[in-house]
Coordinates of N, CA and C in Angstrom, one line a residue:
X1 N -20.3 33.1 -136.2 CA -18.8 33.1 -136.4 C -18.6 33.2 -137.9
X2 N -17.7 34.6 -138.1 CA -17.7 34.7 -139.6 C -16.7 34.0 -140.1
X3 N -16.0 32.6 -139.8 CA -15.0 31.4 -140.2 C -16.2 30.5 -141.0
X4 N -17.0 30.3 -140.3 CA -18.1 29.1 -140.3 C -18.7 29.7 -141.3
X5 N -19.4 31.0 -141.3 CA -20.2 31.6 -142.4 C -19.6 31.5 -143.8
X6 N -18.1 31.8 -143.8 CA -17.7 31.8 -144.7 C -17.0 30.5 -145.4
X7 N -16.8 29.5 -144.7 CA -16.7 28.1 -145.1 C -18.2 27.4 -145.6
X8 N -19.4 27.8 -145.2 CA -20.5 27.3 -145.5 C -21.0 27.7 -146.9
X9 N -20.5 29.1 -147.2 CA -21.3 29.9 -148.5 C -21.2 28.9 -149.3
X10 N -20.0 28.4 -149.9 CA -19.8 27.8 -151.2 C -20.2 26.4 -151.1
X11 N -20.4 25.7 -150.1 CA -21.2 24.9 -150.0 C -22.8 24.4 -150.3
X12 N -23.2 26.0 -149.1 CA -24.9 26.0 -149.7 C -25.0 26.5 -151.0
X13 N -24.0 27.4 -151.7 CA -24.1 28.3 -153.0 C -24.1 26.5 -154.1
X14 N -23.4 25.5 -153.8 CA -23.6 24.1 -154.6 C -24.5 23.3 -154.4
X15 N -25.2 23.8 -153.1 CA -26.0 22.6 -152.7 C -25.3 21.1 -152.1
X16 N -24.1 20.9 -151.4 CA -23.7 19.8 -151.7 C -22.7 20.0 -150.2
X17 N -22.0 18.9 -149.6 CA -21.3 18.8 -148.5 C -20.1 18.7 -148.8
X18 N -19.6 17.6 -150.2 CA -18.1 18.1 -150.7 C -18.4 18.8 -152.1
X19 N -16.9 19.0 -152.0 CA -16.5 19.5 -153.6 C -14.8 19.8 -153.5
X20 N -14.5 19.7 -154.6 CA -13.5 19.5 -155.4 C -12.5 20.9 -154.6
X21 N -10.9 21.0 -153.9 CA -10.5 22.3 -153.6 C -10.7 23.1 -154.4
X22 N -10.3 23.3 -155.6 CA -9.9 23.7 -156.6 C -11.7 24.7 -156.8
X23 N -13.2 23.9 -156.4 CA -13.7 24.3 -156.4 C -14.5 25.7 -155.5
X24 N -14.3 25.1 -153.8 CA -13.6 25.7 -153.2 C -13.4 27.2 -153.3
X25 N -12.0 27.1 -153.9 CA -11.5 28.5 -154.2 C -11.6 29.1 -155.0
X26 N -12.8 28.5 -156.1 CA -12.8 29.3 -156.9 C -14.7 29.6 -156.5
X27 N -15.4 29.3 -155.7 CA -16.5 29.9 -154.8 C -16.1 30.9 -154.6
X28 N -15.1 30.9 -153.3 CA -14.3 32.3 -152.4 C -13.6 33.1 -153.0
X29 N -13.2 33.1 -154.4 CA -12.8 34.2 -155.3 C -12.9 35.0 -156.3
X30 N -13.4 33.9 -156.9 CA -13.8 34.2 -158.0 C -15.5 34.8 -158.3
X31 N -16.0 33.9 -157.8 CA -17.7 33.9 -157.8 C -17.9 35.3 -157.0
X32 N -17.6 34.5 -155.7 CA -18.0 35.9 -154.5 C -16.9 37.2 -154.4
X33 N -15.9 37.0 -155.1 CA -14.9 37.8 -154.7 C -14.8 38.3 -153.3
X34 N -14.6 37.5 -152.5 CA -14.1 37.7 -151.2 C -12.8 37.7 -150.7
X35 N -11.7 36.5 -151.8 CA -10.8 36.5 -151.3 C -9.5 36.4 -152.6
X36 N -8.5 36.5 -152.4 CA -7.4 36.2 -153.7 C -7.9 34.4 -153.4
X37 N -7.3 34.2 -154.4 CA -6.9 32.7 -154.7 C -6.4 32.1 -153.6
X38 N -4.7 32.7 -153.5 CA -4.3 32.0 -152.0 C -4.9 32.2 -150.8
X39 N -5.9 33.2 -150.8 CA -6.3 33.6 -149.3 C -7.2 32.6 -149.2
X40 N -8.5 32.5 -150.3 CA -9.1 31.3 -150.2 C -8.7 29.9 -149.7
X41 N -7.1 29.4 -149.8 CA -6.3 28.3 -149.8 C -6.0 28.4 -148.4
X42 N -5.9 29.8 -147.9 CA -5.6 29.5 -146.3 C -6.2 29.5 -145.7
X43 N -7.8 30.1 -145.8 CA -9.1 29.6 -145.4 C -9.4 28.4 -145.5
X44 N -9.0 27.8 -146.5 CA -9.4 25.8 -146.3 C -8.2 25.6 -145.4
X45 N -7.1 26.2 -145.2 CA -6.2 25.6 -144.4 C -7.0 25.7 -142.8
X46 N -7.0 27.3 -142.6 CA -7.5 27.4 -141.0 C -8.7 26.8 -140.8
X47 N -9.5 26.5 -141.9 CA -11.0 25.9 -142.0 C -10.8 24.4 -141.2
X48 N -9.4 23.3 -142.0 CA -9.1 22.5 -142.0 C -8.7 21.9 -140.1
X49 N -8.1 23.0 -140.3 CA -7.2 22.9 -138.7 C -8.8 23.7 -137.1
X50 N -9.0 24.2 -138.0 CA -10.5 24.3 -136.9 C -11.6 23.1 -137.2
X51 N -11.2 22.0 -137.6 CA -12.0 21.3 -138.0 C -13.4 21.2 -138.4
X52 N -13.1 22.6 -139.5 CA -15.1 22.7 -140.1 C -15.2 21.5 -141.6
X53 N -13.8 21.4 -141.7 CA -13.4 20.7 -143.1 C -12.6 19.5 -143.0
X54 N -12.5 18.5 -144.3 CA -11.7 17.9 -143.8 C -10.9 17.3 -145.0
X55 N -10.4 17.1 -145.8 CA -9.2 17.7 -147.1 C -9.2 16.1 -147.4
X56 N -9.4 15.3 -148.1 CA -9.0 14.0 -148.8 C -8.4 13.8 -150.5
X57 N -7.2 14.1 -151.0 CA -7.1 14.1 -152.4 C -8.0 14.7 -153.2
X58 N -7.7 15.9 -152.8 CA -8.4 17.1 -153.4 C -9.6 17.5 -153.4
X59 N -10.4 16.8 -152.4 CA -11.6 17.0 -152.6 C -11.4 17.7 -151.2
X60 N -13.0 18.5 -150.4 CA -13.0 18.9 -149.6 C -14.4 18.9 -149.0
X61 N -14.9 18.0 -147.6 CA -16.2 17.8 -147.2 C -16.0 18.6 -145.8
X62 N -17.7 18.9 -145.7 CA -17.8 20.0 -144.8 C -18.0 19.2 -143.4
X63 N -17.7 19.4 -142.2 CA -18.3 18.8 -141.4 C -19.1 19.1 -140.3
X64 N -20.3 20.0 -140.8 CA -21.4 20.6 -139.9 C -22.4 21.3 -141.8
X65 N -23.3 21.1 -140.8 CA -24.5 21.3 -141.9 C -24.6 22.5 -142.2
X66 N -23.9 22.6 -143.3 CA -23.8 23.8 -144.1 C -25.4 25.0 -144.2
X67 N -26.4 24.4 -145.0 CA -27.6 24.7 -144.7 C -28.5 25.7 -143.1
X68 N -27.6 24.6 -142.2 CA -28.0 25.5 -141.2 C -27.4 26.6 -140.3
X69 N -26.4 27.2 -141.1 CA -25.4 28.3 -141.4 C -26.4 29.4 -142.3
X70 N -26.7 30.4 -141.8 CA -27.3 31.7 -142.4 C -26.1 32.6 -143.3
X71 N -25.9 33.2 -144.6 CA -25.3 33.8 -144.9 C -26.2 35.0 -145.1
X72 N -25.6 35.9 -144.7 CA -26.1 37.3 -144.4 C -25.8 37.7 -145.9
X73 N -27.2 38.5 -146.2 CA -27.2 39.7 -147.6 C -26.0 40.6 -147.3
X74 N -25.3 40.5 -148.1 CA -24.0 41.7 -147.8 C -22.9 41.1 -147.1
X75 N -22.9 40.2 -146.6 CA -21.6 39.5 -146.1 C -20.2 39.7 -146.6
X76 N -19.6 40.0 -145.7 CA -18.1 40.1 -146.6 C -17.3 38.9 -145.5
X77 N -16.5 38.6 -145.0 CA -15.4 37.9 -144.2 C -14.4 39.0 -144.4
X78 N -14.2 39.0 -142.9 CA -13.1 39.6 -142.5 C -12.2 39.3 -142.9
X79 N -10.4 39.7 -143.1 CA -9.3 38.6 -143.1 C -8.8 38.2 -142.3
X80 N -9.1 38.8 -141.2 CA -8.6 38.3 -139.6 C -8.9 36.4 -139.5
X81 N -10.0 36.2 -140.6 CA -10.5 35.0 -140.1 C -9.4 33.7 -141.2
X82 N -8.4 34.6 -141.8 CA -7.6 33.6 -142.3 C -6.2 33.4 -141.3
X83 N -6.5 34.0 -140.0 CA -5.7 33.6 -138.7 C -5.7 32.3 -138.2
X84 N -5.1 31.8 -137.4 CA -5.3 30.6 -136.9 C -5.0 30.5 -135.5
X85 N -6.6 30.5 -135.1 CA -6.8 31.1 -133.6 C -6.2 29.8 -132.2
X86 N -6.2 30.4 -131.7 CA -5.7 29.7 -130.5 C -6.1 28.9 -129.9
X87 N -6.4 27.6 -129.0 CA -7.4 26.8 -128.3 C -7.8 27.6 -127.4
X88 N -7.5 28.6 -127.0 CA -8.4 29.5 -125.7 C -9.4 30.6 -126.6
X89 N -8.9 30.6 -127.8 CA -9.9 31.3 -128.8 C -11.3 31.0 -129.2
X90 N -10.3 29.6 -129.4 CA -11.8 28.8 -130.1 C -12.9 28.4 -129.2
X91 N -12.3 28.1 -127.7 CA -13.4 27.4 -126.9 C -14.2 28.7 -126.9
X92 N -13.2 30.1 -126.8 CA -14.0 31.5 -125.9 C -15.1 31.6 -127.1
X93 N -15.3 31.3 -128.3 CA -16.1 32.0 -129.5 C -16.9 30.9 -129.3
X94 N -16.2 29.5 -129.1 CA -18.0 28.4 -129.1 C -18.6 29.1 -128.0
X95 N -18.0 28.9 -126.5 CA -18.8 29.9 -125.8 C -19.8 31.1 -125.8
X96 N -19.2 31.8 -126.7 CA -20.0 33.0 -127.0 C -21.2 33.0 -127.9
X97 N -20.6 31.6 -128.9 CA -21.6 31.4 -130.1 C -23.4 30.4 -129.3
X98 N -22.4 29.5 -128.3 CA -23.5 29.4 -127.2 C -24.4 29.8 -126.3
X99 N -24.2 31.3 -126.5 CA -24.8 32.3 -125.5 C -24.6 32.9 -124.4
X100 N -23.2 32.3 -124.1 CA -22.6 33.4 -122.8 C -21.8 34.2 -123.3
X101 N -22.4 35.4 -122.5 CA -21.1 36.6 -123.0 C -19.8 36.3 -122.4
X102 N -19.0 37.0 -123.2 CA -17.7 37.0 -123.5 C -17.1 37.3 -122.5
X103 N -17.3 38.5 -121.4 CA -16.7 39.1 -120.5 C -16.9 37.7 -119.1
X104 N -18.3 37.5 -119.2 CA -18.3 36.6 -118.2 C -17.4 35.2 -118.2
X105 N -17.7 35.0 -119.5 CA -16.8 33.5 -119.8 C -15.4 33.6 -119.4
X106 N -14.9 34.9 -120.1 CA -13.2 35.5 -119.7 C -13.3 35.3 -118.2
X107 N -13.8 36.1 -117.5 CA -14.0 36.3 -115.7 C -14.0 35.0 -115.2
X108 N -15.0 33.9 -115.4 CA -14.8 32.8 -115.0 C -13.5 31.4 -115.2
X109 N -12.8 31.7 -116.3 CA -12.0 30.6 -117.0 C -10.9 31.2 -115.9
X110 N -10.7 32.9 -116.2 CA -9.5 33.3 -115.1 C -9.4 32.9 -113.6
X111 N -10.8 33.1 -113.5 CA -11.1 32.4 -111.8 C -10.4 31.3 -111.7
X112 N -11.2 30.0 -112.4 CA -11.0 28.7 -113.0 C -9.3 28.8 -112.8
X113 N -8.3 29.7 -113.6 CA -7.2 29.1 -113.5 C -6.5 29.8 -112.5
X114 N -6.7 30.5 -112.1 CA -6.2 30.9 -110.3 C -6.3 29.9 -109.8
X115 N -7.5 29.3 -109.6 CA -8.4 28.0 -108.5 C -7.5 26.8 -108.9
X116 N -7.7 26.6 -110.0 CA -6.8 25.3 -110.2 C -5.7 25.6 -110.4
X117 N -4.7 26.4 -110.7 CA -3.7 26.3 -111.3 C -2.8 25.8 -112.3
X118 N -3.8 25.8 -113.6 CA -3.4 25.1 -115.0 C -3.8 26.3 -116.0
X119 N -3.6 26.0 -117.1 CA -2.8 27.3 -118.2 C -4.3 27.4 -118.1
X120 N -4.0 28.5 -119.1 CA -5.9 29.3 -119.4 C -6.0 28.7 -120.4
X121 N -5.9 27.8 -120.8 CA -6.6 26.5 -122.1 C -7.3 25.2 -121.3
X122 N -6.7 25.3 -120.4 CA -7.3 24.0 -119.1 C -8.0 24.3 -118.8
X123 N -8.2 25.9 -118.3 CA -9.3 26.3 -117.5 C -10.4 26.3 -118.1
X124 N -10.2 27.2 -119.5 CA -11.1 27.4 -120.3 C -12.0 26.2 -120.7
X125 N -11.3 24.7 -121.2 CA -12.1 23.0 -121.1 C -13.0 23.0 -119.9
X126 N -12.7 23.2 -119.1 CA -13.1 23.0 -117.7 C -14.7 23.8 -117.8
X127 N -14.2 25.0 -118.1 CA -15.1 25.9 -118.0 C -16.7 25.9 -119.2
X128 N -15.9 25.7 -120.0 CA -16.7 24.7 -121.1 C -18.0 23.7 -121.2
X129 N -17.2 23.0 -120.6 CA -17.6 21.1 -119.9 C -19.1 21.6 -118.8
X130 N -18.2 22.8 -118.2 CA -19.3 22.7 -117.2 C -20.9 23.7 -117.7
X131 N -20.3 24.2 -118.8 CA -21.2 24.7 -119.7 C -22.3 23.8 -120.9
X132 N -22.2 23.2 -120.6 CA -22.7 21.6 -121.4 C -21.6 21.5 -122.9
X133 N -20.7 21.9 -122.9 CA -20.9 21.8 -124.2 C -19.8 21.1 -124.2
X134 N -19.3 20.6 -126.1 CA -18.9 19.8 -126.5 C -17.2 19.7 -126.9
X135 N -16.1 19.8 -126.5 CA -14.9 20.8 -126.4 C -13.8 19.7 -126.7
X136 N -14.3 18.6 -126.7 CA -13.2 17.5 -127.0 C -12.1 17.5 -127.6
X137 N -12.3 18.1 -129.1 CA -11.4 18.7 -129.7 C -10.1 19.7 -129.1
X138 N -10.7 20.5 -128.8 CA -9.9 21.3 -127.9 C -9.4 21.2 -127.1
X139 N -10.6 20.3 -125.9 CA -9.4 19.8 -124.8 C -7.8 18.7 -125.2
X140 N -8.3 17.9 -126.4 CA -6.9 17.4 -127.2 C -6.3 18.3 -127.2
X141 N -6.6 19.5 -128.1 CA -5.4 20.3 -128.2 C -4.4 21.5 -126.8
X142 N -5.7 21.3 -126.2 CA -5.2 21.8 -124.6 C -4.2 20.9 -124.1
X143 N -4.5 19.8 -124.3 CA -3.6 18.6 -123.2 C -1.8 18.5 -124.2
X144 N -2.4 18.5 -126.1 CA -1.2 18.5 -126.4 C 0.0 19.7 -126.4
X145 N -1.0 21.3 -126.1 CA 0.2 22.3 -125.8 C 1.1 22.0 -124.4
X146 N 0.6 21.3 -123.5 CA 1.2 21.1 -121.9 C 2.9 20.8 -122.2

């Protein structure tokens, strides 16, 4: 996930789990030139609300091990990843990031929400869960769109 890759750089680039916003953005722009200044700021925002970060009086700590995030030679981040994806987004990408393709996961969540009859963010938890994985987050935010 090039969100995750790109929230991790400036972490492993410090060696360290927090650091300062301010420092942050100036990793993602200045150093790497990947991003303007504010684009940087909306990546800690979408970073923030996908919960890879977590924002305290200006400081900013990561919450997954930066370290075991690969940053690819040549990496750029897309801008698309300064979007702020949807709860049927995010479960579809952890899914994918866990090894099921994408077509199948889609095929089955749809099934899932024919069958049951709840939005395709229900199904998708559902679909999830039964995939071992971890979605709590999301199913919060599934239950709070209803």
């Amino acid at each position: 996930m090039s969100l995750r890759t790109a929230v991790a750089a400036p972490f492993r680039q410090q060696g360290t789990t927090a650091m300062g916003e301010s420092e942050f953005v100036v990793a993602l722009s200045l150093d790497r030139d990947w991003f303007t200044p504010d684009q940087a700021k909306r990546l800690l925002d979408v970073a923030a609300g996908e919960g890879l970060v977590t924002r305290d009086a200006g400081e900013v700590e990561v919450e997954f091990d930066p370290d075991g995030v690969v940053v690819p030679e040549g990496f750029v981040p897309d801008e698309s990843i300064l979007q702020q994806r949807s709860t049927f987004e995010r479960i579809l990408d952890a899914l994918v990031e866990a090894g099921t393709e994408k077509q199948a996961a889609v095929a089955e969540i749809n099934s899932l929400q024919a069958d049951l009859g709840v939005t395709v963010e229900a199904a998708a938890v559902v679909y999830a869960r039964r995939e071992g994985l971890d979605v709590e987050d999301a199913a919060e935010r599934a239950l709070g769109e209803l």
